[in-house]
Short mmCIF file of C-alpha atoms in Angstrom, two decimals:
data_model
loop_
_atom_site.label_atom_id
_atom_site.label_comp_id
_atom_site.label_asym_id
_atom_site.label_seq_id
_atom_site.Cartn_x
_atom_site.Cartn_y
_atom_site.Cartn_z
CA MET A 1 -0.01 0.03 -0.01
CA GLY A 2 1.67 3.31 -1.07
CA TYR A 3 1.27 6.86 -0.09
CA GLY A 4 -1.72 7.41 -2.35
CA ASN A 5 -3.83 4.76 -0.68
CA GLN A 6 -2.81 5.48 2.94
CA THR A 7 -5.39 8.19 3.93
CA GLU A 8 -5.60 7.78 7.65
CA PHE A 9 -3.80 6.54 10.78
CA HIS A 10 -5.14 5.60 14.18
CA PHE A 11 -3.59 6.12 17.76
CA ARG A 12 -2.97 3.22 19.95
CA PRO A 13 -4.76 3.72 23.22
CA PHE A 14 -2.85 4.22 26.52
CA SER A 15 -4.67 1.28 27.97
CA SER A 16 -7.33 -1.33 26.95
CA LEU A 17 -9.18 -0.60 30.20
CA PRO A 18 -11.80 2.33 29.92
CA GLU A 19 -11.10 3.08 33.65
CA THR A 20 -7.40 3.78 33.11
CA GLN A 21 -8.14 5.77 30.02
CA LEU A 22 -10.57 8.07 32.13
CA VAL A 23 -7.91 8.55 34.87
CA ILE A 24 -5.25 9.58 32.29
CA PHE A 25 -7.84 11.88 30.48
CA LEU A 26 -8.56 13.65 33.81
CA PHE A 27 -4.91 13.91 34.57
CA PHE A 28 -4.11 15.38 31.17
CA LEU A 29 -7.14 17.71 31.28
CA PHE A 30 -5.97 18.96 34.75
CA LEU A 31 -2.50 19.79 33.45
CA TYR A 32 -3.70 21.34 30.14
CA ILE A 33 -6.14 23.66 31.99
CA LEU A 34 -3.66 24.73 34.49
CA SER A 35 -1.08 25.29 31.75
CA LEU A 36 -3.52 27.57 29.86
CA LEU A 37 -4.35 29.46 32.96
CA GLY A 38 -0.74 29.97 33.86
CA ASN A 39 0.52 31.08 30.53
CA VAL A 40 -2.48 33.39 29.87
CA THR A 41 -1.99 34.95 33.25
CA VAL A 42 1.74 35.66 32.38
CA VAL A 43 0.77 37.21 28.97
CA LEU A 44 -1.83 39.35 30.57
CA ILE A 45 0.21 40.47 33.55
CA VAL A 46 3.08 41.53 31.28
CA TYR A 47 0.64 43.26 28.94
CA VAL A 48 -1.22 45.44 31.48
CA ASN A 49 1.80 46.35 33.57
CA HIS A 50 3.87 49.09 31.82
CA PRO A 51 6.85 48.47 34.29
CA LEU A 52 7.05 45.05 32.86
CA HIS A 53 7.46 46.42 29.17
CA THR A 54 11.17 45.42 29.05
CA PRO A 55 12.94 43.02 26.79
CA MET A 56 13.06 40.28 29.45
CA TYR A 57 9.41 40.26 30.13
CA PHE A 58 8.55 40.85 26.40
CA PHE A 59 10.41 37.57 25.64
CA LEU A 60 8.69 35.84 28.64
CA ALA A 61 5.26 36.81 27.39
CA ILE A 62 6.14 35.54 23.97
CA LEU A 63 7.31 32.38 25.52
CA ALA A 64 4.03 31.97 27.37
CA ALA A 65 2.13 32.54 24.09
CA LEU A 66 4.14 29.95 22.23
CA GLU A 67 3.53 27.48 25.16
CA ILE A 68 -0.20 28.13 24.72
CA CYS A 69 -0.12 27.36 21.01
CA TYR A 70 2.34 24.51 21.43
CA SER A 71 0.42 22.59 24.04
CA SER A 72 -2.90 23.34 22.19
CA VAL A 73 -1.55 21.50 19.01
CA ILE A 74 -1.29 18.30 20.93
CA ALA A 75 -3.61 18.28 24.07
CA PRO A 76 -7.08 18.70 22.63
CA MET A 77 -6.66 15.87 20.01
CA ALA A 78 -5.07 13.67 22.85
CA LEU A 79 -7.82 14.36 25.23
CA VAL A 80 -10.43 13.40 22.58
CA ASN A 81 -8.51 10.25 21.81
CA LEU A 82 -8.60 9.22 25.36
CA LEU A 83 -12.30 9.53 25.61
CA SER A 84 -12.80 7.45 22.44
CA GLN A 85 -14.12 3.96 22.88
CA LYS A 86 -12.05 2.72 19.82
CA ASN A 87 -8.95 3.49 18.24
CA ALA A 88 -8.99 7.23 17.50
CA ILE A 89 -8.26 8.08 13.77
CA ILE A 90 -6.57 10.92 12.14
CA SER A 91 -6.31 11.81 8.48
CA LEU A 92 -3.04 11.89 6.54
CA SER A 93 -3.41 15.69 6.09
CA GLY A 94 -4.29 16.07 9.64
CA CYS A 95 -1.35 14.28 10.92
CA GLY A 96 0.88 16.19 8.66
CA THR A 97 -0.51 19.47 9.95
CA GLN A 98 -0.15 18.48 13.56
CA MET A 99 3.46 17.57 12.94
CA PHE A 100 4.12 20.96 11.11
CA PHE A 101 2.82 23.06 14.03
CA PHE A 102 4.44 20.86 16.63
CA VAL A 103 7.86 21.30 15.01
CA PHE A 104 7.26 25.00 14.10
CA LEU A 105 6.31 26.01 17.53
CA GLY A 106 8.56 23.76 19.39
CA GLY A 107 11.59 24.84 17.31
CA ALA A 108 10.67 28.55 17.66
CA ASP A 109 10.30 27.80 21.59
CA CYS A 110 13.97 26.31 21.82
CA VAL A 111 15.47 29.26 19.84
CA LEU A 112 13.62 31.70 21.95
CA LEU A 113 15.11 30.39 25.13
CA ALA A 114 18.65 31.12 23.61
CA ILE A 115 17.53 34.55 22.87
CA MET A 116 16.37 35.03 26.39
CA ALA A 117 19.80 33.80 27.55
CA TYR A 118 21.40 36.50 25.23
CA ASP A 119 19.20 39.11 26.79
CA ARG A 120 20.39 38.07 30.24
CA TYR A 121 23.94 38.23 29.04
CA VAL A 122 23.61 41.73 27.71
CA ALA A 123 21.76 42.91 30.89
CA ILE A 124 24.37 41.59 33.26
CA CYS A 125 27.60 41.95 31.34
CA HIS A 126 26.86 45.11 29.37
CA PRO A 127 24.41 46.94 31.53
CA LEU A 128 25.37 50.50 30.34
CA HIS A 129 24.60 49.53 26.67
CA TYR A 130 21.62 47.24 27.35
CA VAL A 131 18.80 49.75 26.10
CA LEU A 132 20.85 50.38 23.19
CA ILE A 133 21.49 46.87 22.17
CA MET A 134 18.24 45.33 23.22
CA SER A 135 15.99 47.97 21.54
CA LYS A 136 12.45 47.28 20.76
CA LYS A 137 13.26 46.83 17.14
CA VAL A 138 15.91 44.40 18.02
CA CYS A 139 13.72 42.35 20.25
CA THR A 140 10.84 42.12 17.68
CA GLY A 141 13.43 41.16 15.09
CA LEU A 142 14.85 38.34 17.21
CA VAL A 143 11.33 36.96 17.91
CA ALA A 144 10.43 37.09 14.15
CA ALA A 145 13.67 35.19 13.36
CA SER A 146 12.92 32.56 15.82
CA LEU A 147 9.40 32.03 14.26
CA LEU A 148 10.67 32.14 10.70
CA LEU A 149 13.53 29.66 11.41
CA GLY A 150 10.96 27.29 13.03
CA PHE A 151 8.47 27.73 10.24
CA MET A 152 11.07 27.02 7.45
CA LEU A 153 12.68 24.02 9.14
CA SER A 154 9.26 22.57 9.97
CA LEU A 155 7.84 23.16 6.52
CA GLN A 156 10.81 21.43 4.91
CA LEU A 157 10.94 18.59 7.34
CA THR A 158 7.16 17.88 7.15
CA ILE A 159 7.11 17.86 3.35
CA LEU A 160 10.07 15.51 3.20
CA ILE A 161 8.56 13.12 5.53
CA PHE A 162 4.99 12.96 4.17
CA ARG A 163 6.41 12.26 0.71
CA LEU A 164 7.19 8.81 2.00
CA PRO A 165 5.12 5.83 1.15
CA PHE A 166 3.26 4.44 4.25
CA CYS A 167 2.32 0.80 3.91
CA GLY A 168 1.21 -2.10 5.99
CA GLY A 169 0.03 -1.09 9.66
CA ASN A 170 -1.10 2.39 10.15
CA GLU A 171 -1.27 2.39 14.05
CA ILE A 172 0.71 5.27 15.66
CA ASN A 173 2.23 4.10 18.88
CA HIS A 174 1.83 7.47 20.40
CA PHE A 175 -0.81 10.06 21.36
CA PHE A 176 0.19 12.47 18.62
CA CYS A 177 1.95 12.53 15.20
CA ASP A 178 5.60 12.66 16.48
CA ILE A 179 8.25 12.30 13.86
CA PRO A 180 10.11 9.11 15.11
CA VAL A 181 6.89 7.15 15.22
CA ILE A 182 5.68 8.21 11.89
CA LEU A 183 9.05 7.31 10.22
CA LYS A 184 8.68 3.86 11.57
CA LEU A 185 5.47 3.40 9.54
CA ALA A 186 7.15 4.18 6.28
CA CYS A 187 7.76 1.18 3.91
CA SER A 188 10.82 2.73 2.16
CA ASP A 189 14.36 3.72 3.26
CA THR A 190 14.25 6.59 5.75
CA HIS A 191 18.01 7.30 6.22
CA VAL A 192 17.80 10.65 4.36
CA HIS A 193 14.80 11.62 6.51
CA GLN A 194 16.53 10.50 9.72
CA THR A 195 19.51 12.69 8.74
CA ALA A 196 17.25 15.56 8.10
CA LEU A 197 15.56 15.08 11.53
CA PHE A 198 19.05 14.98 13.16
CA ILE A 199 20.07 18.23 11.26
CA VAL A 200 16.89 20.05 12.37
CA SER A 201 17.41 18.77 15.92
CA VAL A 202 21.05 20.08 15.96
CA ILE A 203 19.80 23.51 14.67
CA VAL A 204 17.01 24.05 17.28
CA LEU A 205 18.45 22.03 20.11
CA THR A 206 22.20 21.61 20.17
CA ILE A 207 23.38 25.01 18.70
CA PRO A 208 20.98 27.00 20.89
CA PHE A 209 21.93 25.05 24.00
CA LEU A 210 25.65 25.63 23.29
CA LEU A 211 24.95 29.47 22.88
CA ILE A 212 22.97 29.43 26.24
CA CYS A 213 26.00 27.67 27.98
CA ILE A 214 28.38 30.22 26.45
CA SER A 215 26.08 33.18 27.55
CA TYR A 216 25.82 31.88 30.95
CA THR A 217 29.69 31.34 31.30
CA PHE A 218 30.02 35.07 30.82
CA ILE A 219 27.18 35.76 33.08
CA VAL A 220 28.48 33.78 36.00
CA VAL A 221 31.96 35.43 35.71
CA SER A 222 30.34 38.88 35.68
CA ILE A 223 28.03 37.95 38.73
CA LEU A 224 30.96 36.82 40.70
CA HIS A 225 32.61 40.23 40.20
CA ILE A 226 29.47 41.99 41.71
CA SER A 227 30.48 43.28 45.11
CA SER A 228 26.96 43.42 46.69
CA ALA A 229 25.79 40.09 47.95
CA GLU A 230 22.17 41.28 47.37
CA GLY A 231 23.13 42.15 43.74
CA ARG A 232 24.58 38.67 43.33
CA GLN A 233 21.57 36.93 44.62
CA ARG A 234 19.22 39.03 42.52
CA ALA A 235 21.13 38.17 39.33
CA PHE A 236 21.44 34.58 40.18
CA SER A 237 17.61 34.36 40.98
CA THR A 238 16.71 35.95 37.57
CA CYS A 239 18.87 33.60 35.72
CA SER A 240 18.19 30.27 37.62
CA SER A 241 14.53 30.56 36.60
CA HIS A 242 15.62 30.52 32.90
CA LEU A 243 18.14 27.76 33.53
CA MET A 244 15.44 25.42 35.09
CA VAL A 245 13.15 25.89 32.11
CA VAL A 246 16.07 25.28 29.63
CA LEU A 247 17.28 22.19 31.28
CA LEU A 248 13.73 20.65 31.46
CA GLN A 249 12.87 21.63 27.70
CA TYR A 250 16.20 20.75 26.07
CA GLY A 251 16.92 17.74 28.24
CA CYS A 252 13.40 15.93 27.21
CA CYS A 253 13.77 16.95 23.58
CA SER A 254 17.30 15.82 23.24
CA PHE A 255 16.46 12.49 24.72
CA ILE A 256 13.90 11.95 21.95
CA TYR A 257 15.43 13.62 18.85
CA LEU A 258 19.20 13.37 19.27
CA ARG A 259 19.45 9.68 19.83
CA PRO A 260 19.87 6.96 17.24
CA SER A 261 16.75 5.88 15.66
CA SER A 262 17.56 2.29 16.32
CA SER A 263 17.44 2.84 20.12
CA TYR A 264 14.16 4.81 20.12
CA SER A 265 11.45 3.18 22.24
CA PRO A 266 7.86 4.21 21.60
CA GLU A 267 7.01 3.62 25.19
CA GLU A 268 9.74 5.79 26.49
CA GLY A 269 8.92 8.27 23.90
CA ARG A 270 5.27 8.46 25.10
CA ILE A 271 6.39 9.17 28.84
CA VAL A 272 8.99 11.70 27.91
CA SER A 273 6.51 13.43 25.51
CA VAL A 274 4.00 13.81 28.21
CA VAL A 275 6.72 15.90 30.03
CA TYR A 276 7.37 18.33 27.36
CA THR A 277 3.88 18.72 25.87
CA PHE A 278 1.82 18.74 29.12
CA VAL A 279 4.14 19.28 32.08
CA THR A 280 6.73 21.69 30.74
CA PRO A 281 4.09 24.24 29.50
CA LEU A 282 2.58 24.26 32.91
CA LEU A 283 5.96 24.49 34.97
CA ASN A 284 7.26 27.52 32.88
CA PRO A 285 4.80 30.06 34.32
CA LEU A 286 5.07 28.64 37.74
CA ILE A 287 8.93 28.64 37.69
CA TYR A 288 9.07 32.25 36.46
CA SER A 289 6.28 33.66 38.71
CA MET A 290 7.70 32.04 41.78
CA ARG A 291 11.32 32.98 41.04
CA ASN A 292 10.73 36.46 39.67
CA LYS A 293 10.16 39.23 42.19
CA GLU A 294 8.71 41.76 39.77
CA LEU A 295 6.36 39.26 38.09
CA LYS A 296 5.08 37.93 41.45
CA GLU A 297 4.50 41.45 42.83
CA ALA A 298 2.55 42.34 39.71
CA LEU A 299 0.49 39.23 40.02
CA ILE A 300 -0.16 39.92 43.63
CA ARG A 301 -1.37 43.51 42.86
CA ALA A 302 -3.68 42.19 40.13
CA MET A 303 -5.24 39.74 42.39
CA LYS A 304 -5.72 42.56 45.12
CA ARG A 305 -7.36 44.84 42.42
CA LYS A 306 -9.61 42.00 41.53
CA VAL A 307 -10.58 41.13 45.04
CA LEU A 308 -11.23 44.94 45.90
CA SER A 309 -13.30 45.35 42.74
CA HIS A 310 -15.39 42.19 43.57
CA ASN A 311 -15.99 43.61 47.13
CA LYS A 312 -17.05 46.95 45.88
CA ASP A 313 -19.51 45.44 43.48
CA SER A 314 -20.98 43.28 46.27
CA ILE A 315 -21.63 46.36 48.52
#
């Protein structure tokens, strides 16, 4: 059966037991709702508070917006599939569309994390030139560049993969159209496609991670030269939030996409994918809001205004 005859795939259920499927559904739904609430809150807090209209918070708001879109590409369909009483079906075009947006948004997300590390490097190592270097135009251009890079890489990779002939079984041993799983369904040689996936992974994972490491090497050196203990603590606190997100995001993605295809395990892939599609988008706003003083204070002020407004309306 060639590409022209393969019109749909179906997802393998997490479990054959409806009760287990329901528990997983409720768990995923809980994570997804909290993720949406957290990231929407970050975007709104940054948008309505003029003191937060700085490059660091601009990038943070963009990251939160990307996380909303990124998780929404995967979560709704996964939730619907969990409620299905039989194997959930997705069309060939639907699978390609989901893969495109997953790679596009995920790639832009990883590149944006490297941009945020560069922003911290400029702020700490070149504070006198920070406003000039990280102007609004430069920040907007960097975000646009990350989106454009993610778009171009995703478009080419998705087209390349979905030109493959798919034959035999059409069961996806996953909860979304992830690249390694789809490649296993192809009935022709996929060495070129595996190489393309590796190159894309290096561009959006390895290179940005190396740039982040270089940025933080300079940052740590500069922080150690700060005479004030309070200043050092403040700088480390700001950077530690970003580093926690980086390690979580890059660690999970590297485990899936930078390992040999022969060692890929669909079961392991499912578990790790849950982390970076459901858990990471939830943890990002929590990590930043709990570790960032300005964002935390802005959130508290917004909650107080909401409570006061509600009390006035009740009187």
